[in-house]
Short mmCIF file of C-alpha atoms and ligand atoms in Angstrom, two decimals:
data_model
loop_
_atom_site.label_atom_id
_atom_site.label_comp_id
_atom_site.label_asym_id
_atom_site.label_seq_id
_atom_site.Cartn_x
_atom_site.Cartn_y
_atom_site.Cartn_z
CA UNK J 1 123.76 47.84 91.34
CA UNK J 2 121.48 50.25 89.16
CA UNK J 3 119.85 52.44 91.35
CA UNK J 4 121.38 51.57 94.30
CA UNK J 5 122.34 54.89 95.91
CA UNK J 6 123.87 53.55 98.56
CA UNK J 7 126.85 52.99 95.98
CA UNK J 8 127.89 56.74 96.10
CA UNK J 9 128.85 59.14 98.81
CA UNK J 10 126.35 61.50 98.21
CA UNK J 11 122.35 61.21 98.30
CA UNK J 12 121.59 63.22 95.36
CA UNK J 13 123.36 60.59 93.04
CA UNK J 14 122.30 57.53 91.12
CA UNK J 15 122.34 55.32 88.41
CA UNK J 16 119.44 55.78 85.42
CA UNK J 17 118.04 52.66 82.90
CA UNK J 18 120.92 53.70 80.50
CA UNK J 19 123.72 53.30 82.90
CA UNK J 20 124.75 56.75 83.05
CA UNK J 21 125.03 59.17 86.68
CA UNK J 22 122.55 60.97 87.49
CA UNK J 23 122.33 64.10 90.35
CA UNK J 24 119.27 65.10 91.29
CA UNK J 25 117.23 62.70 88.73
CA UNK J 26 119.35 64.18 85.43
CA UNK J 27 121.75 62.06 83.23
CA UNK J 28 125.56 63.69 83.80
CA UNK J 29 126.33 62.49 80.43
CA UNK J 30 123.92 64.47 78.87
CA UNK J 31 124.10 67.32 80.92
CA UNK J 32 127.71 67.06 80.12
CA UNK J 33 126.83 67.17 76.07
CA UNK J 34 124.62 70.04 76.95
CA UNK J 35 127.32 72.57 78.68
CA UNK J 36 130.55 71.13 77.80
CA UNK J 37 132.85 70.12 80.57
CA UNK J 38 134.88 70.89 82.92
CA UNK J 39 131.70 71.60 84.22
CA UNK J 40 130.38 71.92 87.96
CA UNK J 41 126.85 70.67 88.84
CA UNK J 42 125.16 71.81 92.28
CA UNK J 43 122.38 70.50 93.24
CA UNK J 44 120.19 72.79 94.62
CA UNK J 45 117.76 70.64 96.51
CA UNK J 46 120.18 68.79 98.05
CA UNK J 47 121.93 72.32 99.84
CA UNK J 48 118.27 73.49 100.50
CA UNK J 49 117.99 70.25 102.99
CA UNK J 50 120.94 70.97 104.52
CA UNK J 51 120.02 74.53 104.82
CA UNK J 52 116.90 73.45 106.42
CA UNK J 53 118.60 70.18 108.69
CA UNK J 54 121.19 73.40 110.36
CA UNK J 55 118.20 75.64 110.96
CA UNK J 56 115.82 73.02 112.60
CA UNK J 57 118.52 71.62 114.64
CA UNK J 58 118.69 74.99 116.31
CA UNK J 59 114.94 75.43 116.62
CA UNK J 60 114.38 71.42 117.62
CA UNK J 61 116.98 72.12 120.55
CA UNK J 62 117.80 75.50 120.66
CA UNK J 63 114.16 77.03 120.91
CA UNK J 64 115.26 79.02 117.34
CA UNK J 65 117.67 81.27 119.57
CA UNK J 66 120.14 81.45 116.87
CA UNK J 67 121.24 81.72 113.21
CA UNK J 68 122.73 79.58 110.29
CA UNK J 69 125.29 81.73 108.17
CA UNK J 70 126.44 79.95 105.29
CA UNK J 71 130.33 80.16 104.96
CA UNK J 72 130.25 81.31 101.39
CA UNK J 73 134.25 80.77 101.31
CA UNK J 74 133.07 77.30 100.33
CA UNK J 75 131.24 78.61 97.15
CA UNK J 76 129.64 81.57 96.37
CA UNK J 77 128.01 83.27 93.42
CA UNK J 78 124.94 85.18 93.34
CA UNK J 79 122.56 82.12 92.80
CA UNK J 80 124.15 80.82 96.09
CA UNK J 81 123.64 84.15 97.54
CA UNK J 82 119.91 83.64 96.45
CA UNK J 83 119.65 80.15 97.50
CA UNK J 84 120.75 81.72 100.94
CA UNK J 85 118.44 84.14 101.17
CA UNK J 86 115.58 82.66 100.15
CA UNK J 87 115.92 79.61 102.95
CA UNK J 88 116.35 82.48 105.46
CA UNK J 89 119.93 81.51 106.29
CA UNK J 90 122.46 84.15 106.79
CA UNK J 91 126.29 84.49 105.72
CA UNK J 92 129.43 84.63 106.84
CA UNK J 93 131.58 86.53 104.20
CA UNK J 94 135.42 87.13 104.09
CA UNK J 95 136.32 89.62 101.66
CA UNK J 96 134.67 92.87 100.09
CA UNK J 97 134.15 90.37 97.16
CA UNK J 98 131.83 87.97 98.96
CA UNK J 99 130.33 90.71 100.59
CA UNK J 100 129.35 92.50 97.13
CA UNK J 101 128.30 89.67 95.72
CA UNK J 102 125.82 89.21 98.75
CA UNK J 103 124.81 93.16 98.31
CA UNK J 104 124.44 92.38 94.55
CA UNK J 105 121.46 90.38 95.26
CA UNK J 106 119.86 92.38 98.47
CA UNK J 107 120.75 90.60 100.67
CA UNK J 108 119.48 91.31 104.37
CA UNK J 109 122.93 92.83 105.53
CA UNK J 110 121.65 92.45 109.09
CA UNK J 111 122.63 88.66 108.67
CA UNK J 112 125.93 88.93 107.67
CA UNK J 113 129.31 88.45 109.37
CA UNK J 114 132.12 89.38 108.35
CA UNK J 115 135.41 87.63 108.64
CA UNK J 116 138.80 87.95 108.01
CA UNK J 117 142.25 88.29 109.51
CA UNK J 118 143.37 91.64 107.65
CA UNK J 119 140.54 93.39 106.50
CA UNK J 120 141.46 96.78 104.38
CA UNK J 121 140.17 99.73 105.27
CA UNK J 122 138.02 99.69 101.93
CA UNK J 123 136.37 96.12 103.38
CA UNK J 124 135.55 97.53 106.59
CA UNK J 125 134.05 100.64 105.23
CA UNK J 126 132.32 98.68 102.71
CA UNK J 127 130.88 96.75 105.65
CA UNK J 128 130.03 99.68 107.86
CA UNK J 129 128.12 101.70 105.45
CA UNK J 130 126.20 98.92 104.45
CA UNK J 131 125.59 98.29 108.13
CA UNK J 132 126.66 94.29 108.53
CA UNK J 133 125.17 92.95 111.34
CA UNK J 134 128.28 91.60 113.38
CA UNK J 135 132.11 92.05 111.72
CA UNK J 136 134.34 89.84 113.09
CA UNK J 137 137.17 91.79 114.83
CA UNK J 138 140.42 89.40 114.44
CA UNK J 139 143.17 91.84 116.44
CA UNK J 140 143.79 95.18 118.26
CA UNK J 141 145.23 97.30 115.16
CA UNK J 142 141.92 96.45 113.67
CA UNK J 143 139.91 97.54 116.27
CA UNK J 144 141.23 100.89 116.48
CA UNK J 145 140.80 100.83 112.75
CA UNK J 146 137.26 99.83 112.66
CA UNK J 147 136.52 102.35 115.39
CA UNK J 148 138.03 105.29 113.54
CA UNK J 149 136.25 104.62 110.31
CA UNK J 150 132.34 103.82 112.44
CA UNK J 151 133.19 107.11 114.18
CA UNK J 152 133.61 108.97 110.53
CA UNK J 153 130.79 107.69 109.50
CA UNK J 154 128.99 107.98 113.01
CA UNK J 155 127.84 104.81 112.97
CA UNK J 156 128.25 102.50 116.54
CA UNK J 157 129.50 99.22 114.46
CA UNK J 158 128.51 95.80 115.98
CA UNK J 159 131.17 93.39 116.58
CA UNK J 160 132.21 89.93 117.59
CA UNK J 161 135.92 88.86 118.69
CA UNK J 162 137.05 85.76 116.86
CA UNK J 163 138.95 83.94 120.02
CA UNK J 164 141.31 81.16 119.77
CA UNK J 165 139.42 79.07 122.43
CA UNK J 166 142.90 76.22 122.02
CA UNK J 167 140.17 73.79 121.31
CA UNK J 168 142.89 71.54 118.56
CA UNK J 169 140.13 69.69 116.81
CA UNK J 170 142.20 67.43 114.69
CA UNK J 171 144.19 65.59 117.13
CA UNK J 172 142.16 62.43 118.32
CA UNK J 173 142.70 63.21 121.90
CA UNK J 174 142.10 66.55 121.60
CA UNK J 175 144.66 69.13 123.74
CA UNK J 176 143.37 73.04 124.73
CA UNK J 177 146.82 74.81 124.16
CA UNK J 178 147.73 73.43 120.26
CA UNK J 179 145.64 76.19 118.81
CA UNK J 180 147.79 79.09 119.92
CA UNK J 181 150.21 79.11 117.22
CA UNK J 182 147.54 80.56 114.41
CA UNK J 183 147.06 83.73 112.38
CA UNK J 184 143.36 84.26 113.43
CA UNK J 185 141.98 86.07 116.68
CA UNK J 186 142.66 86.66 120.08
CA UNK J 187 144.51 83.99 122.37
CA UNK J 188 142.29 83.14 125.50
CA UNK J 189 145.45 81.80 127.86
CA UNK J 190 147.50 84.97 127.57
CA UNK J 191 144.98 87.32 128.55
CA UNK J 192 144.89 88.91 125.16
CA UNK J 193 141.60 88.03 124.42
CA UNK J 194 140.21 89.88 127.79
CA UNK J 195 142.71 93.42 127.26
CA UNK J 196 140.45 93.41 124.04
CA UNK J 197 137.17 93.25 125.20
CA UNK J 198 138.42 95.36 127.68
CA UNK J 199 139.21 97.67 124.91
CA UNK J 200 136.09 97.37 122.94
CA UNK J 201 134.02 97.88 125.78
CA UNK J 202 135.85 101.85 126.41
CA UNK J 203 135.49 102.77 122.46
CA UNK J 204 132.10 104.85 121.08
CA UNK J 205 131.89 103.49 118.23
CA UNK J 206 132.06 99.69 118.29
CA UNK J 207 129.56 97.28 119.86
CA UNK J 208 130.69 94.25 121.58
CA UNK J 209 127.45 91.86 120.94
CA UNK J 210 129.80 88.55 120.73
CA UNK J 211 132.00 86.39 120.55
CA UNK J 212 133.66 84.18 117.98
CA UNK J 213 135.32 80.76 117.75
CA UNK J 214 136.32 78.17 114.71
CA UNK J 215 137.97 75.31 115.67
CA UNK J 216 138.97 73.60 112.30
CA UNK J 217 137.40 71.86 109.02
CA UNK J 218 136.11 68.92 108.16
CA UNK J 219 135.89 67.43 112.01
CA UNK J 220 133.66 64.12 112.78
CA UNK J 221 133.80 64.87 116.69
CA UNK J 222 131.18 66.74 118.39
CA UNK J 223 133.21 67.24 121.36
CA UNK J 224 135.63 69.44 120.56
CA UNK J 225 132.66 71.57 119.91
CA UNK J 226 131.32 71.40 122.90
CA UNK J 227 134.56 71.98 124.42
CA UNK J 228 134.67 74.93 122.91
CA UNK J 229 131.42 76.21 123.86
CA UNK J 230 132.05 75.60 127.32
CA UNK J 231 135.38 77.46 126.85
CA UNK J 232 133.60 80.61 125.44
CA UNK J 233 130.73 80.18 128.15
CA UNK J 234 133.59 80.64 130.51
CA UNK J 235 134.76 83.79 128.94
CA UNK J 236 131.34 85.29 128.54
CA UNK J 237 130.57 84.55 132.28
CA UNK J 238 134.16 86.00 133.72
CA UNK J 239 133.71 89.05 131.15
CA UNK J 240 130.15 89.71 133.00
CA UNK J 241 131.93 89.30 136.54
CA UNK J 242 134.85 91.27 136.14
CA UNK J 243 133.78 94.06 133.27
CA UNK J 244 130.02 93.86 133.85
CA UNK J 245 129.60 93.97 130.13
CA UNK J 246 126.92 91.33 128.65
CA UNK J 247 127.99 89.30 125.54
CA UNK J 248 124.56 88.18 123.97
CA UNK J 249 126.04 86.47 121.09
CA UNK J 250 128.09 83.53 120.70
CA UNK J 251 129.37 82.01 117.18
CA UNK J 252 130.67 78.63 117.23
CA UNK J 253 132.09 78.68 113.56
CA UNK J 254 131.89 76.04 110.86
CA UNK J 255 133.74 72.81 110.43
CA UNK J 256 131.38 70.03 110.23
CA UNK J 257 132.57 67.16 108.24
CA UNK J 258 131.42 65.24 105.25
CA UNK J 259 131.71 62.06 103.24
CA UNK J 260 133.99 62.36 100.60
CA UNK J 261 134.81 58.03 100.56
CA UNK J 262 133.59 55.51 102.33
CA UNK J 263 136.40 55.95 104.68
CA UNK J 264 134.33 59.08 106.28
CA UNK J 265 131.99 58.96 108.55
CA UNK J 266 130.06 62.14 108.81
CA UNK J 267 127.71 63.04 111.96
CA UNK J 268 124.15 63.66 111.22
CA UNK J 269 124.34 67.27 111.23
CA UNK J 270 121.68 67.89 113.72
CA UNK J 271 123.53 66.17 116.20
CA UNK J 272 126.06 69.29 116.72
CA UNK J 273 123.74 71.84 117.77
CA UNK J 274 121.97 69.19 120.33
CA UNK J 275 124.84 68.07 122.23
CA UNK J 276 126.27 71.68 122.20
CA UNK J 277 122.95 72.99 123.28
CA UNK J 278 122.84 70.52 126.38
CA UNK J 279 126.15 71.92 127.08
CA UNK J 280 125.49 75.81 126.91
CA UNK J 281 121.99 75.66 128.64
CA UNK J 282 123.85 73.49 131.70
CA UNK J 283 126.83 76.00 132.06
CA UNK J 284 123.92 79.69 131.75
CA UNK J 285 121.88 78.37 134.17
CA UNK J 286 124.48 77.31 136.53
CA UNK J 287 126.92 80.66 136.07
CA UNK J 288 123.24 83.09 135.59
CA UNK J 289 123.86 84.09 132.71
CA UNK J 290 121.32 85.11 130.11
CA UNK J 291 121.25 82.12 127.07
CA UNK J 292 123.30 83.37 124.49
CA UNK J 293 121.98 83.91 120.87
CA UNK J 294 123.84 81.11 118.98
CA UNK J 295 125.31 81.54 115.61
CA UNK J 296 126.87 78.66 113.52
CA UNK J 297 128.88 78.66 110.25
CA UNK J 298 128.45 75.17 108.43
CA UNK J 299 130.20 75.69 104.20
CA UNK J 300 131.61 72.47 103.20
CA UNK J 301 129.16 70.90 104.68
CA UNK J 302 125.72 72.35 103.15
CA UNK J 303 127.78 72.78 99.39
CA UNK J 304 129.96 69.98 99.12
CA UNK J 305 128.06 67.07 99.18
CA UNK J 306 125.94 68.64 96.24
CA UNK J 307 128.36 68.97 93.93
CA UNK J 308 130.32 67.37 91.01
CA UNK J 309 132.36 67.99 88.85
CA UNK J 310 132.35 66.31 85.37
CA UNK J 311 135.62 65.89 83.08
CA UNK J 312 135.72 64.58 79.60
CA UNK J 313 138.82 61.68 79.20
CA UNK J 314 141.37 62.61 76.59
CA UNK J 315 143.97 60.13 76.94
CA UNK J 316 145.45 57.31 78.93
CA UNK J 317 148.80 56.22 79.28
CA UNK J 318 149.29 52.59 81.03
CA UNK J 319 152.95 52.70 82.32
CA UNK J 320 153.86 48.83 83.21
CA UNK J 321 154.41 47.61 86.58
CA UNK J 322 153.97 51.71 87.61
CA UNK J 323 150.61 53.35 86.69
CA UNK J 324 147.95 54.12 84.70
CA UNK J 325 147.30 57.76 83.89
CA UNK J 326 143.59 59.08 83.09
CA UNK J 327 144.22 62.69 81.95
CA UNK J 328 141.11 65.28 81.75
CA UNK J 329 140.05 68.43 80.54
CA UNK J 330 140.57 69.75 84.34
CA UNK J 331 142.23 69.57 86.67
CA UNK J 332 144.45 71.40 89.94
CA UNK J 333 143.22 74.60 88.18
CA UNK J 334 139.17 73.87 89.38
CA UNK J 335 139.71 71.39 91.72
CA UNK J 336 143.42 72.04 93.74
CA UNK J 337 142.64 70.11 96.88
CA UNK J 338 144.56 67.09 95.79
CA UNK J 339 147.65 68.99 95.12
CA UNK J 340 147.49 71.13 98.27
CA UNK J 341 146.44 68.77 100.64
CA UNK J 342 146.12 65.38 99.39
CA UNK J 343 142.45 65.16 100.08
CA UNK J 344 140.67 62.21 98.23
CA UNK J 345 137.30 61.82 96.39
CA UNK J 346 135.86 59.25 94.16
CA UNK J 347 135.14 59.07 90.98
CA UNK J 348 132.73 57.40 88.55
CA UNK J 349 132.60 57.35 84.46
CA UNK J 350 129.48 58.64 84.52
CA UNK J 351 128.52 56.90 81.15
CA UNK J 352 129.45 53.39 82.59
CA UNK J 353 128.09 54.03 85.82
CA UNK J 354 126.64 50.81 86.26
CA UNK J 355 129.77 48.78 85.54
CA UNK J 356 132.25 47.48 88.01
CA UNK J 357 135.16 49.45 89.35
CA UNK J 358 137.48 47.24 87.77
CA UNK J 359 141.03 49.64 87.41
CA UNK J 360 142.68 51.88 89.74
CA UNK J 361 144.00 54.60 88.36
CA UNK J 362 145.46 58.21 88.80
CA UNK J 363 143.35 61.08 87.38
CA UNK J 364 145.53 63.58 86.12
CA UNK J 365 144.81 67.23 84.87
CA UNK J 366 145.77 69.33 82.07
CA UNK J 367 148.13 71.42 83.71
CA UNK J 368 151.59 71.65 83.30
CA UNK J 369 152.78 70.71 86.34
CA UNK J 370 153.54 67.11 87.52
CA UNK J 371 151.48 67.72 91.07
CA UNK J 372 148.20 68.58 88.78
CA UNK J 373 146.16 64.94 90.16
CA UNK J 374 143.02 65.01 91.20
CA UNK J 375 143.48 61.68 92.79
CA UNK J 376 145.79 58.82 93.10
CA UNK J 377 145.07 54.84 93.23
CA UNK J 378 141.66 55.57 92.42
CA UNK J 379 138.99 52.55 91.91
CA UNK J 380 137.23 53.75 88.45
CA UNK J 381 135.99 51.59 85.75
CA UNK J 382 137.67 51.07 82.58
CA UNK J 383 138.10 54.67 81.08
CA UNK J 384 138.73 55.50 77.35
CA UNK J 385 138.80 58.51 75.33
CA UNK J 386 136.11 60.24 75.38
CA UNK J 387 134.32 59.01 78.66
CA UNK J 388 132.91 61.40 81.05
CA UNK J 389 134.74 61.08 84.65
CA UNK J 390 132.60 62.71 87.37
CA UNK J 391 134.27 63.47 90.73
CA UNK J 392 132.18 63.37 93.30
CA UNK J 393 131.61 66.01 96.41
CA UNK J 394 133.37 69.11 94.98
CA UNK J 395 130.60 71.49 95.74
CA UNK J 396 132.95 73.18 98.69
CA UNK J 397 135.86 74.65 98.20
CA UNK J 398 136.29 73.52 94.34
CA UNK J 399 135.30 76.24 92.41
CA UNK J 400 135.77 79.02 94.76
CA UNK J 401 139.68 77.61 95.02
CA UNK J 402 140.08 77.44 91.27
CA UNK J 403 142.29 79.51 89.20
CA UNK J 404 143.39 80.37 85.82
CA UNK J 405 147.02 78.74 85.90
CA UNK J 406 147.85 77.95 81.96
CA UNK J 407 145.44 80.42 81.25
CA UNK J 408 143.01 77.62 81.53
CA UNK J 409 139.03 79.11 81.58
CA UNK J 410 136.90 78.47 84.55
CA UNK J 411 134.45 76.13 84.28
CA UNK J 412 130.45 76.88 84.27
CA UNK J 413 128.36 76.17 87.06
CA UNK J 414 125.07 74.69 86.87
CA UNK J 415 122.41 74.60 89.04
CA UNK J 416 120.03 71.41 89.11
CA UNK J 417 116.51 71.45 90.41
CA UNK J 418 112.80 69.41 90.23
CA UNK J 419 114.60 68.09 87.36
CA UNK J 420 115.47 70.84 85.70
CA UNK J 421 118.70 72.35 84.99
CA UNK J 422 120.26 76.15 84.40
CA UNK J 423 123.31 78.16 84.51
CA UNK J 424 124.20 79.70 87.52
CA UNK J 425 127.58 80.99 86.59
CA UNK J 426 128.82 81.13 82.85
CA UNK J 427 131.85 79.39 81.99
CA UNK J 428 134.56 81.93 81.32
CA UNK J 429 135.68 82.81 77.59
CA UNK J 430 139.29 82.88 76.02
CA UNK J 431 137.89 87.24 75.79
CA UNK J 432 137.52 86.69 79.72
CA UNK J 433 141.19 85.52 80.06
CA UNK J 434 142.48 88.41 78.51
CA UNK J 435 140.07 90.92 79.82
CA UNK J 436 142.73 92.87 81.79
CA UNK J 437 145.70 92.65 79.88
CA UNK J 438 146.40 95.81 79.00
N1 LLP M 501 133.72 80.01 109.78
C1 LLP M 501 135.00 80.39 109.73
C2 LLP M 501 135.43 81.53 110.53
C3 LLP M 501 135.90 79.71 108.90
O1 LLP M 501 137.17 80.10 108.87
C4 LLP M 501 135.45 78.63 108.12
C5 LLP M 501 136.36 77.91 107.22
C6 LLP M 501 134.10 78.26 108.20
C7 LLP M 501 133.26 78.97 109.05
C8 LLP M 501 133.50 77.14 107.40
O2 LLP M 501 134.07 75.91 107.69
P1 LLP M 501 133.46 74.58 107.03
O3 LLP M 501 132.09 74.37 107.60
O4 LLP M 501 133.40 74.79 105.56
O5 LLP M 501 134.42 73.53 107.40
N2 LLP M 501 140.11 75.26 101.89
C9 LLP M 501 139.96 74.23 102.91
C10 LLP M 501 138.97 74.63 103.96
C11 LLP M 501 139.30 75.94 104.64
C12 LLP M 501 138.28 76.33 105.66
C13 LLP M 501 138.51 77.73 106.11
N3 LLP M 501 137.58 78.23 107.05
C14 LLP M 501 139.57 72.93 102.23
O6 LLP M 501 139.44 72.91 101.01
O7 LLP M 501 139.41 71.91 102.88
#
C-alpha cells in the first residue's frame, strides 16, 4: 500500500518510508509537530493545476474567449488572493470582506465580480469606486440602488443579472421550473428577468455587459450546464430581437464537483467548458449572434481537493454494541459541513498511514454540542491518544465556514509548496478571541 496514491481521494497525498501522510511530498505528522493542530494544509501546487486545467479548457475549446474567477466563498485569504492573481485567474467575491481582502493585495479589480443577494450600500460603493469589472445585480431595489450611488459618483457601473435559468441540477432527471423557489436573481418564466434588462437598459449609469447563472454545487452532470447555457443563449438572443441591446458576456457560475470518497465520481474538469462550448457556438451561429465572452466560477473545486485538515486524538470512548467515539481538538467549529449537511469525507491517522483501515468509527469534535461530528461510520485505523487524524478534502468551504462557537480559536493555515511549507494565515490567539469585547 505505501505509496500507492491511488489509496486517497486526492492526488497531492501519499504515504512516505515512515508510514506517515504526506501532501505535496511533506510528512503531516511532522508538519503537525511543527504548527500545532487543528491545523489546515493547502497545497498550493495542487490549486495552481486546477487553476491552470479551468483556464486551458477555455482556451483548448473556447479560443481563450473567456475568464476563470475563483469563487473565493470557498476560501479566501490574501495568499489565495495572491495565488489568484499570480495564475491570471480572476474572482468572484461576495461581500465587502472578500472584496478588501482582494484590494489588500492589488488585485486587478477589472477581474472581479461581485455577488450577492443584498449587497449594502457600503459594498456597492466599495465596489464602484474601486471600479469592479462586472457586479452582479441580484433584484430591482438593487438596481435602482446601484444606479443612484454610480450616478453620485459619475461613474457608468458595469453589470451582469444573475438569472434563475430553472436549470434544478440536483435532481437526476433534471426539471427547468424547480429552481424558481430561491433567494437569488431574476426568474426567467415570469418575465421578471426581461422587465429588468428592460430596466437596466433605460438607466445612465449602469451597463448591462451580461448575464449570470449558477445552477447548484457540487454537480457530476455536464448537462445541466449545458442546459443552462442554451437557456441563457435564448435570453441573450430574444433580448437582441426585441430590445436591440447586445449582451457580450455570459457567466455560467461554479458548481463543479469533487471527490470527497470513493463514492464520487468527479468529471475531468476540462470536460465542462468543451461540451458547453459545442453547445454555445451551435446556438450563436444559428440565432447570429456575436460569441459571447464566457465567464466561469469553479471554488470547491480548485480549493478543496488541496486541502486537509489535521486533528490531534484526545480520547476514545468504545460504547458496546453502539459506537466508538474518536474525539479531536476540532471540530463543527472549522469544519461544520457534517453537522449542516451531512456531507462525508475520509479520514486517515496520518502517523499509521500505511496500516489497514481496520475500525469504523465516529469522529467527534470538541464542541459542546451533541451534532459537533465530523463524520459518522467512518473506516479509520486503530486510533489512540495522541494520533494525528487528517481529514481529507477540506480545502473548500472548511475554513471560510468556521467559527468561534466555545470560544474555540481558528486554526492556522498553511501553505505547502516544492516541498516547502509556510504560514499563510496565523492561527488565532486566546488575545484574538477577546479582541472586541469591550
Ligand atoms: N458562483 C456563485 C454565484 C455561487 O453562488 C457559488 C457557490 C459558486 C460560484 C462556486 O460554486 P462551487 O464551484 O464552489 O460549487 N457551503 C456549501 C457550498 C455553497 C456554495 C455557494 N455558492 C458547501 O459547503 O457545500
Amino acid at each position: 500500500m505505501k505509496g500507492d496514491i491511488k489509496m486517497f481521494v486526492s492526488k497531492n497525498l501519499s504515504v512516505n518510508e515512515k508510514g506517515d501522510l504526506t501532501i505535496g511530498g511533506l510528512d503531516t505528522v511532522e508538519l503537525a509537530g511543527k504548527y500545532g493542530t487543528p491545523l489546515y494544509i493547502m497545497d498550493e501546487d495542487l490549486i495552481r493545476e486546477h487553476c491552470r486545467s479551468f483556464k486551458q479548457s477555455i482556451d483548448k475549446y473556447y479560443g481563450g474567449k473567456g475568464l476563470v474567477c475563483y469563487a473565493s466563498k470557498a476560501f479566501c485569504c490574501k495568499e489565495m488572493c495572491r495565488v489568484m492573481m499570480d495564475e491570471g485567474i480572476g474572482l468572484d467575491v461576495v461581500s465587502e470582506g472578500e472584496l478588501y481582502t482582494a484590494l489588500s493585495v492589488g488585485f486587478p479589480m477589472d477581474k472581479i465580480c461581485f455577488h450577492g443577494n443584498n449587497k449594502t450600500d457600503e459594498e456597492l460603493l466599495l465596489a464602484v469606486e474601486n471600479n469592479v469589472g462586472r457586479i452582479i445585480v441580484d433584484n430591482i431595489f438593487e438596481l435602482e440602488r446601484l444606479n443612484d450611488i454610480s450616478k453620485k459618483k459619475g461613474i457608468k457601473a458595469n453589470i451582469m443579472f444573475r438569472i434563475k435559468p430553472g436549470v434544478d441540477a440536483h435532481t437526476h432527471d433534471f426539471v427547468k421550473t424547480g429552481q424558481i423557489d430561491s433567494k437569488f436573481g431574476f426568474a426567467l418564466e415570469t418575465g421578471e428577468a426581461f422587465e429588468a434588462v428592460k430596466k437596466a437598459v433605460s438607466l445612465e449609469n449602469v451597463n448591462l455587459v451580461g448575464l449570470h447563472c449558477h445552477i447548484g454545487s457540487q454537480i457530476f452532470d455536464i448537462d445541466p450546464f449545458v442546459l443552462a447555457s442554451e437557456i441563457m443563449i435564448n435570453f441573450i438572443s430574444d433580448i437582441k430581437t426585441k430590445l436591440g441591446h447586445k449582451i457580450k458576456e455570459l457567466d455560467l457560475g461554479g458548481g463543479f464537483g469533487i471527490k470527497y470518497t470513493e463514492d464520487d465520481t468527479p468529471v475531468p474538469y476540462d470536460r465542462y467548458m468543451e461540451k458547453v462550448s459545442v453547445k454555445v457556438k451551435e446556438l450563436c451561429a444559428e440565432k447570429d449572434i456575436e460569441l459571447p465572452f464566457i465567464l466561469i466560477e469553479p471554488g470547491r473545486s480548485i480549493a478543496a481537493p488541496a486541502g486537509i485538515t489535521l486533528y490531534t486524538v484526545g480520547g476514545v470512548k468504545h460504547i458496546p454494541n453502539i459506537r466508538t467515539y474518536v474525539s479531536v481538538d476540532g471540530g463543527m467549529c472549522d469544519n461544520p459541513r457534517y453537522a449542516l449537511y451531512k456531507s462525508k469525507y475520509d479520514a486517515v491517522v496520518a502517523n499509521k498511514a500505511s496500516k489497514p483501515k481496520d475500525t469504523v468509527v465516529t469522529i467527534a469534535g470538541k464542541c459542546c454540542e451533541s451534532g459537533d461530528l465530523i463524520g459518522e461510520c467512518m473506516p479509520l485505523q486503530e486510533a489512540v491518544p495522541g494520533d494525528i487524524i487528517a481529514v481529507l478534502a477540506t480545502g473548500a468551504y472548511n475554513y471560510s465556514m468556521s467559527s468561534n462557537y466555545n470560544r474555540l480559536c481558528k486554526p492556522a493555515v498553511v501553505f505547502v509548496k516544492n516541498g516547502e511549507s509556510r504560514v499563510a494565515v496565523k492561527r488565532e490567539t486566546l488575545e484574538d478571541i477577546i479582541r472586541n469585547d469591550e
